[in-house]
Short mmCIF file of C-alpha atoms in Angstrom, two decimals:
data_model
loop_
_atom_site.label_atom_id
_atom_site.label_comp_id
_atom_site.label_asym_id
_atom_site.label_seq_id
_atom_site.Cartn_x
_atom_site.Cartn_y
_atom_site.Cartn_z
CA UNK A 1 357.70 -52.26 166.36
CA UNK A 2 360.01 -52.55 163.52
CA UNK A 3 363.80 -51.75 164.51
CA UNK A 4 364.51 -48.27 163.43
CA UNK A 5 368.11 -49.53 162.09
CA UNK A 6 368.33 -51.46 159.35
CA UNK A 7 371.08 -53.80 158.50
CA UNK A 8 374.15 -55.35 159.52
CA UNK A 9 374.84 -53.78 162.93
CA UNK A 10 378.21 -55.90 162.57
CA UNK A 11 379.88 -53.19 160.22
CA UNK A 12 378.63 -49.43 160.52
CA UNK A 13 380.82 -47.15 161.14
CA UNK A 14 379.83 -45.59 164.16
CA UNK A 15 382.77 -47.35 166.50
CA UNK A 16 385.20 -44.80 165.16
CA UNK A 17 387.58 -42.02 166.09
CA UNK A 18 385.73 -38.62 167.50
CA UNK A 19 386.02 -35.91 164.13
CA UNK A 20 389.46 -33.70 164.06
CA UNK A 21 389.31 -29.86 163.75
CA UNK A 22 388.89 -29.95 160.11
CA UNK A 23 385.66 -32.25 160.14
CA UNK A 24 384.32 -30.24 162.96
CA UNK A 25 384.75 -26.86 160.67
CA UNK A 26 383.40 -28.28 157.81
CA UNK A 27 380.55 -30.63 158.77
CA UNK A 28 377.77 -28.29 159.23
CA UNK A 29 378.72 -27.15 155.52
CA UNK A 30 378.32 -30.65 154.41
CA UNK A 31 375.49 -31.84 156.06
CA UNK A 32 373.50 -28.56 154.56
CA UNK A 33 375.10 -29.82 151.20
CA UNK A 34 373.19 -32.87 152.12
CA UNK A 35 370.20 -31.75 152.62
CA UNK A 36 369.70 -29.80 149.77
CA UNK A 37 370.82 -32.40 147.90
CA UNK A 38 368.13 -35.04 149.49
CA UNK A 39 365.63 -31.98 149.26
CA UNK A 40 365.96 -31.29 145.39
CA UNK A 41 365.63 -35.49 144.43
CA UNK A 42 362.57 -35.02 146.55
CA UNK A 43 361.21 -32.34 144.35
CA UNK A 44 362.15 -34.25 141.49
CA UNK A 45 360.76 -37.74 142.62
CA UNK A 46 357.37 -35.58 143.24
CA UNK A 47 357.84 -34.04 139.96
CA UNK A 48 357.86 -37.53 137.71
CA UNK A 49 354.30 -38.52 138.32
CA UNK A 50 352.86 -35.02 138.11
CA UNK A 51 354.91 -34.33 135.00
CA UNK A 52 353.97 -37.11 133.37
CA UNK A 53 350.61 -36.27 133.43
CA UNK A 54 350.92 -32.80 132.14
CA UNK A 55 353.44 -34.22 129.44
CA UNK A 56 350.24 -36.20 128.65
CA UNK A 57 348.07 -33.10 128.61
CA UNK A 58 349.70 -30.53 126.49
CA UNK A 59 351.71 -33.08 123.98
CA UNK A 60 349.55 -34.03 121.33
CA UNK A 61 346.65 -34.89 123.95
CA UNK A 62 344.46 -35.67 120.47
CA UNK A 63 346.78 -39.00 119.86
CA UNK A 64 346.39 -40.24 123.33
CA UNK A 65 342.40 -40.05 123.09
CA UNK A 66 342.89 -41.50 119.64
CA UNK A 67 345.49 -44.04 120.46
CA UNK A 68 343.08 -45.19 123.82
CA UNK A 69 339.77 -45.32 121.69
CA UNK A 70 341.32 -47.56 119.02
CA UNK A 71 342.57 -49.60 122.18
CA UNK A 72 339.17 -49.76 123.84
CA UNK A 73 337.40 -50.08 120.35
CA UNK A 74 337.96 -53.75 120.33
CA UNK A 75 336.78 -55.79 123.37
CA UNK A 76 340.17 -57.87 123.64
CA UNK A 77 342.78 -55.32 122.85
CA UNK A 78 340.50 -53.84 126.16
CA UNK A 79 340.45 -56.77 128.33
CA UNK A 80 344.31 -57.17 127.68
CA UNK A 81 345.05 -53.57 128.29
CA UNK A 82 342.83 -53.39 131.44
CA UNK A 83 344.43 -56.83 132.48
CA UNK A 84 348.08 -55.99 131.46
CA UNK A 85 348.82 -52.45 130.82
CA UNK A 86 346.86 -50.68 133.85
CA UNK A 87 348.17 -53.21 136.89
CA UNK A 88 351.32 -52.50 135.48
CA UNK A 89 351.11 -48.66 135.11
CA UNK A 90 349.56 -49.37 138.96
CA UNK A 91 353.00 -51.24 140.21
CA UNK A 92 355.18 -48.71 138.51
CA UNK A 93 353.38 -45.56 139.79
CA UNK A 94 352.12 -46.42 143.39
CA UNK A 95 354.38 -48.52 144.95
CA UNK A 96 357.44 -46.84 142.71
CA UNK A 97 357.30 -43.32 141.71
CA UNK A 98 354.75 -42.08 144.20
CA UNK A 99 355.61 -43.82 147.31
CA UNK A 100 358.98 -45.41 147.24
CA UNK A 101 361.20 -42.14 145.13
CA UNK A 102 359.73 -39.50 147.60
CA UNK A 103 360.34 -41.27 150.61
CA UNK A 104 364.23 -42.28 149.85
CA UNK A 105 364.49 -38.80 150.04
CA UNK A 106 363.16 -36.28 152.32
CA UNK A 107 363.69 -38.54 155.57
CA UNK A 108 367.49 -38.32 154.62
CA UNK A 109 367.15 -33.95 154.27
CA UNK A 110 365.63 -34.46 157.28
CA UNK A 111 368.37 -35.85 159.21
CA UNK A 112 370.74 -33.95 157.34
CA UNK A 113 369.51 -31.22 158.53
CA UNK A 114 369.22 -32.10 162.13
CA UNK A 115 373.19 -32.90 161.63
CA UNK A 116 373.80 -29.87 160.64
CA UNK A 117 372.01 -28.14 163.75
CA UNK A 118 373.45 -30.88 166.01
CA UNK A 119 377.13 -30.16 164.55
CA UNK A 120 376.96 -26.38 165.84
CA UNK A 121 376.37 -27.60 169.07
CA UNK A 122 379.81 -28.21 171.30
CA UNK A 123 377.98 -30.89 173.28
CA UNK A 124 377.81 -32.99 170.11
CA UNK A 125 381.72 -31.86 169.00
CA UNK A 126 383.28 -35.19 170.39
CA UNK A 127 381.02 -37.78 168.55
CA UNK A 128 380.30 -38.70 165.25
CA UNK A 129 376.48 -37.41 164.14
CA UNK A 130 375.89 -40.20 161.58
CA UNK A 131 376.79 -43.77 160.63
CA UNK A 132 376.51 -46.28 157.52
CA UNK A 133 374.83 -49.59 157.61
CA UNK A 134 374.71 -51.85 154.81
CA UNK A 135 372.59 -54.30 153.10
CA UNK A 136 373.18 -57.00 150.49
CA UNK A 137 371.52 -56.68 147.06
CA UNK A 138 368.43 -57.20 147.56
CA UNK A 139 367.56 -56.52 150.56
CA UNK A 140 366.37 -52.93 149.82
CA UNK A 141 365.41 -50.94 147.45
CA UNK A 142 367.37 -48.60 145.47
CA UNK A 143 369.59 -47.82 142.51
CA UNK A 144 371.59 -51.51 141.23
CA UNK A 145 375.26 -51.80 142.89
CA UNK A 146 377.92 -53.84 142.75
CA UNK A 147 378.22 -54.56 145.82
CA UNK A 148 376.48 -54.07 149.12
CA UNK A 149 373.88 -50.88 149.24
CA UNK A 150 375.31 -48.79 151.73
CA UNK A 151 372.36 -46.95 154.13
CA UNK A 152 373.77 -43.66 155.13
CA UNK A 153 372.83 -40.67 157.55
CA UNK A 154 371.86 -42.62 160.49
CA UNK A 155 371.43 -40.85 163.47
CA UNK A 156 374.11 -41.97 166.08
CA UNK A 157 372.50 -40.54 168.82
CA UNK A 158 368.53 -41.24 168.27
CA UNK A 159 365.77 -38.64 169.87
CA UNK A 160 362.47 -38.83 169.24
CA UNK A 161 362.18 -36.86 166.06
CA UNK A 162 364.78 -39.31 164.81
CA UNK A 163 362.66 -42.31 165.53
CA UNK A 164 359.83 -41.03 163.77
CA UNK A 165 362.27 -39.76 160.75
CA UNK A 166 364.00 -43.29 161.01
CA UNK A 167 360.40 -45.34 160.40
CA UNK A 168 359.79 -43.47 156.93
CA UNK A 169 363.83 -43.42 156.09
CA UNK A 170 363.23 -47.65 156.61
CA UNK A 171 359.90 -47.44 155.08
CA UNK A 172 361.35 -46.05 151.61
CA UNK A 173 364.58 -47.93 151.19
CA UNK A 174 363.25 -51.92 152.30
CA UNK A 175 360.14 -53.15 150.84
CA UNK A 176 357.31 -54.41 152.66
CA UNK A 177 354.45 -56.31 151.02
CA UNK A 178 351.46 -54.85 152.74
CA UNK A 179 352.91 -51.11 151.74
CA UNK A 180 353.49 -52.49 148.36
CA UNK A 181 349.79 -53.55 147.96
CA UNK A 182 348.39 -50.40 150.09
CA UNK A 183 349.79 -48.32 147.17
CA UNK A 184 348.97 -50.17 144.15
CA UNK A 185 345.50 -48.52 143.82
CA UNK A 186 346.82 -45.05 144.20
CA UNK A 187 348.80 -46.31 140.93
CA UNK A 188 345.65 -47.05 139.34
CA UNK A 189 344.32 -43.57 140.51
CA UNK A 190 346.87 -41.98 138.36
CA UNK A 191 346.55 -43.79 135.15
CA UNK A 192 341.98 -42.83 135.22
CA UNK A 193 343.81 -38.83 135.90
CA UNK A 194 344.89 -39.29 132.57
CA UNK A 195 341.38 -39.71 131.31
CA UNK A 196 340.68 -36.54 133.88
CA UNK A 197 343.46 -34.17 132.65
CA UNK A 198 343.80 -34.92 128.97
CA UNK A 199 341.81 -33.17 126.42
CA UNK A 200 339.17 -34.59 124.27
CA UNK A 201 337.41 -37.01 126.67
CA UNK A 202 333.97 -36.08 127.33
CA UNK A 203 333.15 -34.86 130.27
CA UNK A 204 330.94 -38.05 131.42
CA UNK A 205 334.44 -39.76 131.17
CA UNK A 206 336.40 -37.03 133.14
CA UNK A 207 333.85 -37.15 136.08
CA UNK A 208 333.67 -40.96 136.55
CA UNK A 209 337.77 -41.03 136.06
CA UNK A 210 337.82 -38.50 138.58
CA UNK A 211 335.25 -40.01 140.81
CA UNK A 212 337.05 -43.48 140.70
CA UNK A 213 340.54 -41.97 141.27
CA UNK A 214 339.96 -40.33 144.70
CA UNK A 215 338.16 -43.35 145.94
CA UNK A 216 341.14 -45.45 145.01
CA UNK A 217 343.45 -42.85 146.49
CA UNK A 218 341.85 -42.91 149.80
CA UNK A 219 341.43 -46.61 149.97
CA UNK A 220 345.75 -46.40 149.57
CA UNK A 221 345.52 -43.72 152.42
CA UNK A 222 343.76 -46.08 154.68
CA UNK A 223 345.43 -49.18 153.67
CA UNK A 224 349.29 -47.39 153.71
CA UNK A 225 348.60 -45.96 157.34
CA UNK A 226 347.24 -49.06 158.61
CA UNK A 227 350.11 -51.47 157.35
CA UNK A 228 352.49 -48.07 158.48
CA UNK A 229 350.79 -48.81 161.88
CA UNK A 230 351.23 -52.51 161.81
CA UNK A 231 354.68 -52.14 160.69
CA UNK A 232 356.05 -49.75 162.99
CA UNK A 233 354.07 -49.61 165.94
CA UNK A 234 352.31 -53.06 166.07
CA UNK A 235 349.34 -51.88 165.87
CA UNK A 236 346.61 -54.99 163.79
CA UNK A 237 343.47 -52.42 163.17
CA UNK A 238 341.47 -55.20 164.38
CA UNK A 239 342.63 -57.96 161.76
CA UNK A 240 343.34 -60.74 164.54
CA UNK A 241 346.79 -59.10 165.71
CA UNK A 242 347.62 -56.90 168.34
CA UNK A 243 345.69 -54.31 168.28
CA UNK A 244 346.99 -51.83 170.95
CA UNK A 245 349.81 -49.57 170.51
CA UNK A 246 353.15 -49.86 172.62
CA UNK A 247 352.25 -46.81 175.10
CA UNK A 248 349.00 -48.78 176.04
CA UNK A 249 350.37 -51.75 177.10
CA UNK A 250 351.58 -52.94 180.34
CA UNK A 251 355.44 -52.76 181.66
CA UNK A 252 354.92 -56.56 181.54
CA UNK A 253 354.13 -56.59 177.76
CA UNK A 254 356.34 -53.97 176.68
CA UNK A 255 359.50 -55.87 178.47
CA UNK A 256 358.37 -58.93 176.38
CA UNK A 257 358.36 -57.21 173.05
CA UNK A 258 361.21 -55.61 173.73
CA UNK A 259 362.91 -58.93 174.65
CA UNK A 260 361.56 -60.37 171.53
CA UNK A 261 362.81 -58.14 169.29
CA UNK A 262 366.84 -58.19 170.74
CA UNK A 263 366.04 -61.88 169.81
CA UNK A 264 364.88 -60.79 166.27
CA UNK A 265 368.04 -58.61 165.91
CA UNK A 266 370.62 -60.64 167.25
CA UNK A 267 369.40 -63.05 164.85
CA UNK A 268 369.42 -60.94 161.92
CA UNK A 269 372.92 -60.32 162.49
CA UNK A 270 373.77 -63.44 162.85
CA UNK A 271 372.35 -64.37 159.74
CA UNK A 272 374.32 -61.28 157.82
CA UNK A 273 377.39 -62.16 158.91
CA UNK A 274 379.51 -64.24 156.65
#
């Protein structure tokens, strides 16, 4: 199982002072700030590739069919738009805008909403409810910095729900090769709804598009949950791994792994420090 904190563990800021009077009146208000914040990119990030396509639709629709049947008209301007153009419409749309930009964001409204709860509570009124890793550039996605991406909102102390909210919080912000591929043909699914949503194609067109798209976007729905699976809970699906989730295995094996991974940590942070 992945560890549900990422980064250097050297320099969060959870080892600090327990919040004053002021930070304990005004955090609730802040961490609701938060999460409508977090909640309104996610609308947005779910916005872009549905938008685009009714951009698509309802401006000028007649130059897009015209603009795609001169492209298709002659066999290599075809090949080199099926071999150039649609991969990279796939890699900008599945991995990017529909996987990556939603899930930045509501893991983080999420939390910030289970701060907000948690700082009501007096049992919680002596400790700090979140804490900042960070990670160099590079190491995970997001906007371009100057320095080190900071990785904010972490839960201090974890439950259950946090876990789970952790796993997609990590799975958005660091990139992870199987994900990345699992996703790519839900990309391709949205550049045939184009050909589905657009008028002027005939409807011979719009049924194959449509056909092809929701076979590619449940092949990225069974690919994305098994490498979530593999990922998180080291669970193989039967490709030569482990196959067996943590809860089924014995106290025996689940000491091991756990051992295993303080090694893997302790030598990520090793590694991270300079």
């Amino acid at each position: 199982m992945t560890e549900i904190v990422a980064g250097d563990a050297g320099r969060s800021t959870s080892n600090v002072q327990p919040p004053g009077p002021v930070s304990l009146a005004l955090r609730p208000l802040g961490y609701l700030g938060l999460a409508v914040l977090w909640m309104t990119l996610w609308l947005i990030a779910l916005a872009i590739p549905a938008g685009a396509l009714v951009y698509l639709a309802v401006d000028d629709p007649d130059a897009v069919v015209d603009n795609l049947g001169r492209q298709f008209a002659n066999p290599f301007t075809a090949l080199a738009t099926v071999a150039l153009l649609i991969p990279l419409i796939a890699v900008i749309m599945g991995p990017g805008a529909i996987f990556h930009l939603p899930m930045m964001c509501w893991p983080l409204a999420v939390l910030s909403v289970v701060y907000a709860a948690r700082a009501l509570r007096p049992s919680y009124s002596r400790e700090k409810l979140s804490f900042t890793t960070w990670q160099a550039r590079g190491e995970s996605l997001g906007p371009p910095t100057v320095g080190d991406l900071s990785l904010s909102l972490q839960p201090v102390r974890s439950t259950r729900l946090t876990d789970i909210v952790m796993r997609f919080y990590i799975a958005g912000w660091s990139l992870d090769m199987p994900m990345f591929v699992a996703m790519l043909p839900v990309g391709g699914a949205w550049s045939l709804l184009v050909g589905v949503v657009v008028p002027g194609f005939s409807t011979t067109v719009r049924i194959v598009c449509l056909v092809l798209a929701v076979l590619l976007t449940l092949a990225s729905l069974v690919l994305g949950l098994r490498a979530f699976r593999r990922r998180f809970w080291g669970v193989d699906d039967g490709d030569g791994g482990e196959s067996r989730p943590v809860s089924a295995m014995s106290a025996q094996a689940r000491q091991a792994r756990a051992r295993a991974l303080v090694r893997q940590r302790k030598a990520r942070i090793r590694g991270h420090r300079p």
